[in-house]
Amino acid sequence: MVEFVREADFVALGGTVLTLDAAGRRVRALAASGGRITALGSERDISRLIGPETTVLDLAERTVIPGFVESHNHPAFFGMTLAAPVDAGSPPNDTIADIGGRVAQAAKELGPGEWIRGFRYDDTLLADGRHPTRADLDPVSGRNPVVLTHVSGHFCTANSLALREVGITAETPDPPGGLIVRDARGEPTGVLVETAAFLVTSRLPGQSADELANALLLADEEYLANGVTSVHDTGIGLIGGAAELEAYALLRRAGKLRVRVRGYLFDGLLPGLDEGHPEPPEASADDKFAMTGVKIVADGSIQGKTGCLAEGYTCAPDEHGMMLLESADLGRRIAALDAAGWQVAVHGNGDAAIDAIIDGYSRLGSPRGTGRRHRIEHCQTVREDQLDRMAAHDVLASFFIKHVYYWGDRHRDVFLGPERARRISPLVSARSRGIHFGLHSDTPVTPVPPLEGIWCAVRRITRQGKVLGPEQAVDVDAALRGYTIDAAYLAGEEDVKGSLEIGKLADLAVLSGDPTAVDPDRIRELTVDATVSGGEIVWRRETTGARR
């Protein structure tokens, strides 16, 4: 396991190194040069590679794992929430009036006419049990246009001034795949659903390439603090349009992008993209950013009752959610992108939407020998028969595992009922069929920490402390792989990252303890003490020792 070189650039030793290779090997130390792992072995062997210019990380009996690979996130959107003047989430807000107070405070601090952005409101956690409307926002917003974005990202609500600024009136038609909610007189209430919300958020000011680059840097820091070294940005352009691409270009030219990003363009971003043009560009030489695929949104969210279900919602049996695209159109787009060489990632929460997605993939023929790795994102309510079809057509999945904790109780008691709810994110069923899957947090929808996601996959405990579908709980090794090597597989990168092996990128996270050895209930209590990218320590707690 040791491949001797004269002197290593980086050495980590004095702890447990979980390689997560196929054999599940554990060693005590590793070395890297030129950004790649060059040696794995005992402390004695690796110490011989230390020279005067070697950066030495003393693990002090901590545990090293591969850097986490987040297989579905929205970095620009996340950074915007970190910088927003209004936190509309619950907690800290219990009522719409609480959110209104934060809007009023922002209006006092900002000049008249400046836009007020807020994020993370959740109608299902507010005591009012509904979305805020322009009637709630107008009295507290002064002369400032206001837009609040739902925690799911599938809704927003705007005050009257914001609606006027973006040109939404009673005469504005609902866009395809979206809804402008109206009152009894036909006037917009301010609540905008699915593509109607996207229509508004894409037109907002404050989303220049420079501003989005600053948002990406805020997200970058949070990822590194949580041991995330690679992120799949699944929907570039969904929030900021083409300026998001320019923001990435600015950071790459300045050498400021530290987390490796694999980009999936929102399918409406570039002219002709949903027709399969242009063809995918070559991967970037610096390996910090590469365009990997295209993201399509097929339906909405379960908590917003817009996820498209075969059977009605428990709380509203006559409602089945909505498809944002007709099945034939979805299939056409999948086929065009596949023919052009793009990897396709389709958002599908409801099982009816998942049926349409699998139908689209199944018409492409066998993927064997083609290198094709198309995906279903979230895949929340996928049924057993659908998993059979996914396995038959080698369709991959990125499961939104944190739904179990953050929405499991409401899925069980409100939206899906106990039987469907216990099967959300059915990892054991997928694993038993050999389906490759990654796990994700969909940040900013839920918090970043992968350790929390691993805990969710292993324990399946809800916010109320109830176990939801224990038969779908996987072991710690499988959960770790869902955030490392298996997540890397989803982007075709398992040969360069996701496990600690000679020749692979020296991307790693240093944990305060061994997640395979602690009580499973304590996994999310572990901390990330350092993050290493390409053999360089890019983030660390002050107590983590490193010397040169």
Coordinates of C-alpha atoms in Angstrom, one line a residue, residues 195-531:
T195 CA -42.6 28.1 -12.7
A196 CA -44.5 31.3 -11.7
A197 CA -42.1 31.5 -8.8
F198 CA -39.1 30.9 -11.0
L199 CA -40.4 33.6 -13.4
V200 CA -40.2 36.1 -10.6
T201 CA -37.0 35.1 -8.9
S202 CA -35.1 35.1 -12.2
R203 CA -36.1 38.7 -12.8
L204 CA -35.0 40.1 -9.5
P205 CA -32.1 42.7 -9.2
G206 CA -29.2 42.0 -7.0
Q207 CA -28.2 38.9 -9.0
S208 CA -25.3 40.2 -11.1
A209 CA -22.3 37.9 -11.7
D210 CA -20.3 39.7 -9.1
E211 CA -23.0 39.4 -6.5
L212 CA -23.6 35.8 -7.3
A213 CA -19.9 35.1 -7.1
N214 CA -19.9 36.6 -3.5
A215 CA -22.9 34.3 -2.8
L216 CA -20.9 31.3 -4.1
L217 CA -18.0 32.2 -1.8
L218 CA -20.3 32.2 1.2
A219 CA -21.6 28.8 0.3
D220 CA -18.0 27.6 -0.4
E221 CA -17.0 28.3 3.1
E222 CA -19.9 26.5 4.6
Y223 CA -19.3 23.4 2.5
L224 CA -15.7 23.3 3.6
A225 CA -16.6 23.7 7.3
N226 CA -18.7 20.6 6.9
G227 CA -16.1 18.5 5.1
V228 CA -17.7 18.8 1.7
T229 CA -15.0 18.9 -1.1
S230 CA -17.2 18.3 -4.1
V231 CA -20.7 19.6 -4.9
H232 CA -23.1 18.7 -7.7
D233 CA -24.8 22.1 -8.5
T234 CA -28.1 20.7 -9.8
G235 CA -29.7 23.6 -11.6
I236 CA -27.2 26.3 -12.6
G237 CA -29.3 29.2 -13.7
L238 CA -32.4 28.3 -11.9
I239 CA -32.1 31.4 -9.6
G240 CA -29.7 33.8 -11.3
G241 CA -29.9 32.8 -14.9
A242 CA -26.8 32.9 -17.1
A243 CA -25.1 35.2 -14.6
E244 CA -24.5 32.1 -12.4
L245 CA -22.3 30.7 -15.2
E246 CA -20.5 34.0 -15.4
A247 CA -20.1 34.0 -11.6
Y248 CA -18.4 30.6 -11.7
A249 CA -16.1 31.9 -14.5
L250 CA -15.1 34.9 -12.4
L251 CA -14.2 32.7 -9.4
R252 CA -12.2 30.3 -11.5
R253 CA -10.2 33.0 -13.2
A254 CA -9.4 34.5 -9.7
G255 CA -8.5 31.1 -8.3
K256 CA -11.1 31.5 -5.5
L257 CA -13.2 28.4 -6.1
R258 CA -12.1 25.8 -3.5
V259 CA -14.9 23.3 -3.5
R260 CA -15.0 21.2 -6.7
V261 CA -18.2 21.8 -8.6
R262 CA -19.9 19.5 -11.1
G263 CA -22.5 21.6 -12.9
Y264 CA -25.9 20.6 -14.1
L265 CA -27.5 23.4 -16.2
F266 CA -31.1 24.2 -15.7
D267 CA -32.7 23.0 -19.0
G268 CA -34.2 26.4 -19.8
L269 CA -31.0 28.3 -19.3
L270 CA -29.5 28.3 -22.8
P271 CA -31.4 28.6 -26.2
G272 CA -31.9 25.2 -27.7
L273 CA -30.6 23.3 -24.6
D274 CA -33.9 21.4 -24.3
E275 CA -33.4 20.4 -27.9
G276 CA -29.9 18.9 -27.2
H277 CA -27.9 21.9 -28.3
P278 CA -25.2 22.9 -27.6
E279 CA -23.2 19.7 -27.0
P280 CA -21.6 19.4 -23.6
P281 CA -18.2 21.2 -23.3
E282 CA -15.1 19.4 -22.3
A283 CA -14.3 19.2 -18.6
S284 CA -12.1 22.0 -17.2
A285 CA -8.4 21.5 -16.9
D286 CA -8.2 22.7 -13.3
D287 CA -10.7 20.2 -12.1
K288 CA -12.5 22.8 -10.0
F289 CA -15.5 23.2 -12.2
A290 CA -16.8 21.0 -15.0
M291 CA -20.1 21.0 -16.8
T292 CA -21.5 17.5 -16.3
G293 CA -25.2 17.5 -17.2
V294 CA -28.6 19.1 -17.5
K295 CA -31.2 19.4 -14.8
I296 CA -35.0 19.0 -15.7
V297 CA -37.7 19.7 -13.2
A298 CA -40.6 17.3 -13.7
D299 CA -42.8 18.0 -10.7
G300 CA -42.9 20.0 -7.5
S301 CA -42.6 19.2 -3.8
I302 CA -44.6 16.9 -1.5
Q303 CA -44.8 19.5 1.3
G304 CA -46.2 22.0 -1.2
K305 CA -48.7 19.5 -2.6
T306 CA -47.2 20.0 -6.0
G307 CA -45.3 16.7 -6.2
C308 CA -47.2 14.6 -8.7
L309 CA -48.6 11.5 -6.9
A310 CA -50.5 8.5 -8.4
E311 CA -52.8 8.5 -5.4
G312 CA -54.2 11.7 -3.9
Y313 CA -52.7 13.5 -0.9
T314 CA -53.9 12.2 2.4
C315 CA -54.9 15.7 3.5
A316 CA -56.6 16.4 0.1
P317 CA -57.6 13.1 -1.6
D318 CA -58.7 14.9 -4.8
E319 CA -55.3 16.6 -5.3
H320 CA -52.5 14.8 -7.0
G321 CA -50.0 17.6 -7.4
M322 CA -48.8 18.7 -10.8
M323 CA -46.4 17.9 -13.6
L324 CA -44.4 20.9 -14.7
L325 CA -43.9 19.2 -18.1
E326 CA -46.2 17.0 -20.1
S327 CA -44.9 13.4 -20.2
A328 CA -44.3 13.6 -24.0
D329 CA -42.4 16.8 -23.7
L330 CA -40.3 15.4 -20.8
G331 CA -39.5 12.3 -22.9
R332 CA -38.5 14.5 -25.9
R333 CA -36.1 16.6 -23.9
I334 CA -34.5 13.5 -22.3
A335 CA -34.0 11.9 -25.7
A336 CA -32.5 15.1 -27.2
L337 CA -30.1 15.7 -24.4
D338 CA -29.1 12.0 -24.4
A339 CA -28.4 12.1 -28.1
A340 CA -26.2 15.2 -27.7
G341 CA -24.1 13.5 -25.0
W342 CA -25.4 15.2 -21.9
Q343 CA -26.0 13.4 -18.6
V344 CA -29.6 14.1 -17.6
A345 CA -30.8 14.6 -14.0
V346 CA -34.6 14.9 -13.6
H347 CA -36.2 16.1 -10.4
G348 CA -39.0 13.8 -9.4
N349 CA -40.7 13.7 -6.0
G350 CA -44.1 12.1 -6.6
D351 CA -44.4 8.5 -7.9
A352 CA -46.5 9.6 -10.9
A353 CA -43.7 12.0 -12.0
I354 CA -41.2 9.2 -11.4
D355 CA -43.2 7.0 -13.7
A356 CA -42.9 9.6 -16.5
I357 CA -39.2 10.0 -15.9
I358 CA -38.5 6.3 -16.1
D359 CA -40.7 6.1 -19.2
G360 CA -38.4 8.7 -20.8
Y361 CA -35.2 6.9 -19.8
S362 CA -36.6 3.5 -20.8
R363 CA -37.1 4.7 -24.4
L364 CA -33.4 5.4 -24.8
G365 CA -32.6 1.7 -25.0
S366 CA -30.0 -0.2 -23.0
P367 CA -27.3 2.0 -21.4
R368 CA -24.8 -0.8 -21.3
G369 CA -21.6 0.2 -23.1
T370 CA -22.8 3.8 -23.7
G371 CA -21.4 5.3 -20.5
R372 CA -24.8 6.8 -19.9
R373 CA -25.6 7.6 -16.2
H374 CA -28.9 9.3 -16.1
R375 CA -30.4 10.2 -12.7
I376 CA -33.6 10.8 -10.8
E377 CA -33.2 13.6 -8.2
H378 CA -34.9 13.2 -4.8
C379 CA -36.8 10.1 -5.9
Q380 CA -38.8 10.5 -2.7
T381 CA -41.9 8.3 -3.1
V382 CA -40.5 5.8 -5.6
R383 CA -42.3 2.5 -5.5
E384 CA -41.0 -1.1 -5.5
D385 CA -42.1 -1.7 -9.1
Q386 CA -40.4 1.5 -10.1
L387 CA -37.2 0.5 -8.5
D388 CA -37.4 -2.7 -10.6
R389 CA -37.6 -0.6 -13.7
M390 CA -34.8 1.7 -12.6
A391 CA -32.6 -1.3 -12.1
A392 CA -33.5 -2.7 -15.4
H393 CA -32.5 0.5 -17.2
D394 CA -29.5 1.4 -15.0
V395 CA -31.1 4.6 -13.8
L396 CA -29.3 6.2 -10.9
A397 CA -30.8 8.1 -7.9
S398 CA -29.8 10.9 -5.6
F399 CA -32.0 10.5 -2.5
F400 CA -33.0 13.5 -0.4
I401 CA -32.4 11.5 2.8
K402 CA -33.0 14.5 5.1
H403 CA -36.7 14.5 4.2
V404 CA -37.0 11.7 6.8
Y405 CA -36.0 14.0 9.7
Y406 CA -37.2 17.4 8.5
W407 CA -40.6 16.4 6.9
G408 CA -41.2 12.8 8.0
D409 CA -43.8 13.6 10.6
R410 CA -45.8 15.8 8.3
H411 CA -45.5 13.3 5.4
R412 CA -46.9 10.6 7.8
D413 CA -49.6 12.7 9.4
V414 CA -50.6 15.2 6.7
F415 CA -49.4 14.6 3.1
L416 CA -48.8 10.9 2.4
G417 CA -50.2 8.8 5.3
P418 CA -48.2 6.2 7.3
E419 CA -47.7 3.6 4.6
R420 CA -46.4 5.9 1.9
A421 CA -44.4 8.0 4.3
R422 CA -42.5 5.1 5.8
R423 CA -41.1 4.4 2.3
I424 CA -39.7 7.8 1.4
S425 CA -36.1 7.5 0.4
P426 CA -36.2 3.6 0.3
L427 CA -32.4 3.0 0.5
V428 CA -32.5 -0.7 1.4
S429 CA -34.9 -1.4 -1.5
A430 CA -32.7 0.5 -3.9
R431 CA -29.5 -1.1 -2.6
S432 CA -31.0 -4.7 -2.8
R433 CA -31.5 -4.1 -6.6
G434 CA -28.0 -2.8 -7.1
I435 CA -29.1 0.7 -7.9
H436 CA -26.3 3.2 -7.5
F437 CA -27.4 6.2 -5.4
G438 CA -26.0 9.2 -3.7
L439 CA -27.5 11.1 -0.7
H440 CA -28.0 14.8 -0.4
S441 CA -29.3 17.7 1.7
D442 CA -30.6 19.9 -1.2
T443 CA -29.2 22.9 0.7
P444 CA -30.5 25.5 1.3
V445 CA -33.7 23.4 1.7
T446 CA -32.1 21.6 4.7
P447 CA -28.7 22.3 6.4
V448 CA -25.5 21.1 4.8
P449 CA -23.9 18.7 7.3
P450 CA -23.4 15.3 5.6
L451 CA -22.9 13.7 9.1
E452 CA -26.6 14.6 9.8
G453 CA -27.6 13.0 6.5
I454 CA -25.6 9.8 7.4
W455 CA -27.4 9.7 10.7
C456 CA -30.7 10.1 8.9
A457 CA -29.9 7.2 6.6
V458 CA -28.9 5.0 9.6
R459 CA -31.5 5.9 12.1
R460 CA -34.5 7.3 10.1
I461 CA -35.7 9.4 13.1
T462 CA -38.1 12.3 12.6
R463 CA -38.2 15.6 14.4
Q464 CA -40.7 14.2 16.8
G465 CA -38.3 11.4 17.6
K466 CA -40.3 8.7 15.8
V467 CA -38.7 6.0 13.6
L468 CA -40.0 6.2 10.1
G469 CA -39.6 3.0 8.1
P470 CA -36.9 1.2 10.0
E471 CA -36.8 -1.5 7.3
Q472 CA -35.3 1.1 5.0
A473 CA -32.4 2.1 7.3
V474 CA -28.9 1.2 6.0
D475 CA -25.7 0.5 7.9
V476 CA -23.1 3.2 8.5
D477 CA -20.8 2.0 5.8
A478 CA -23.5 2.2 3.1
A479 CA -24.5 5.7 4.3
L480 CA -20.9 6.9 4.2
R481 CA -20.6 5.6 0.7
G482 CA -23.8 7.4 -0.3
Y483 CA -21.9 10.7 0.6
T484 CA -18.6 9.7 -0.9
I485 CA -17.7 7.0 -3.5
D486 CA -21.3 6.3 -4.5
A487 CA -22.1 10.0 -4.9
A488 CA -18.9 10.3 -7.0
Y489 CA -20.2 7.5 -9.2
L490 CA -23.3 9.6 -10.0
A491 CA -21.1 12.1 -11.9
G492 CA -18.8 9.4 -13.4
E493 CA -15.9 10.3 -11.0
E494 CA -15.5 7.2 -8.9
D495 CA -12.0 6.7 -10.5
V496 CA -10.7 10.1 -9.2
K497 CA -12.5 10.7 -5.9
G498 CA -14.8 9.3 -3.3
S499 CA -12.3 6.9 -1.7
L500 CA -8.8 7.2 -0.5
E501 CA -6.6 5.2 -2.9
I502 CA -3.3 5.8 -4.5
G503 CA -3.7 8.0 -7.6
K504 CA -7.0 9.6 -6.4
L505 CA -7.4 13.2 -5.4
A506 CA -6.2 13.9 -1.9
D507 CA -9.6 15.2 -0.8
L508 CA -10.5 14.3 2.7
A509 CA -12.4 15.3 5.9
V510 CA -11.0 14.9 9.4
L511 CA -13.7 13.9 11.9
S512 CA -13.6 14.1 15.7
G513 CA -14.4 10.4 15.9
D514 CA -15.0 7.2 13.8
P515 CA -18.6 7.2 12.6
T516 CA -18.4 3.4 12.3
A517 CA -17.4 3.0 15.9
V518 CA -19.6 5.4 17.8
D519 CA -23.2 4.8 18.9
P520 CA -25.3 5.5 15.7
D521 CA -27.3 8.1 17.6
R522 CA -24.1 10.1 18.1
I523 CA -23.0 10.3 14.4
R524 CA -24.5 13.7 13.8
E525 CA -22.7 15.0 17.0
L526 CA -19.3 14.3 15.4
T527 CA -17.5 17.4 14.2
V528 CA -15.5 18.1 11.1
D529 CA -12.1 19.3 12.4
A530 CA -10.3 19.8 9.1
T531 CA -11.0 19.7 5.4

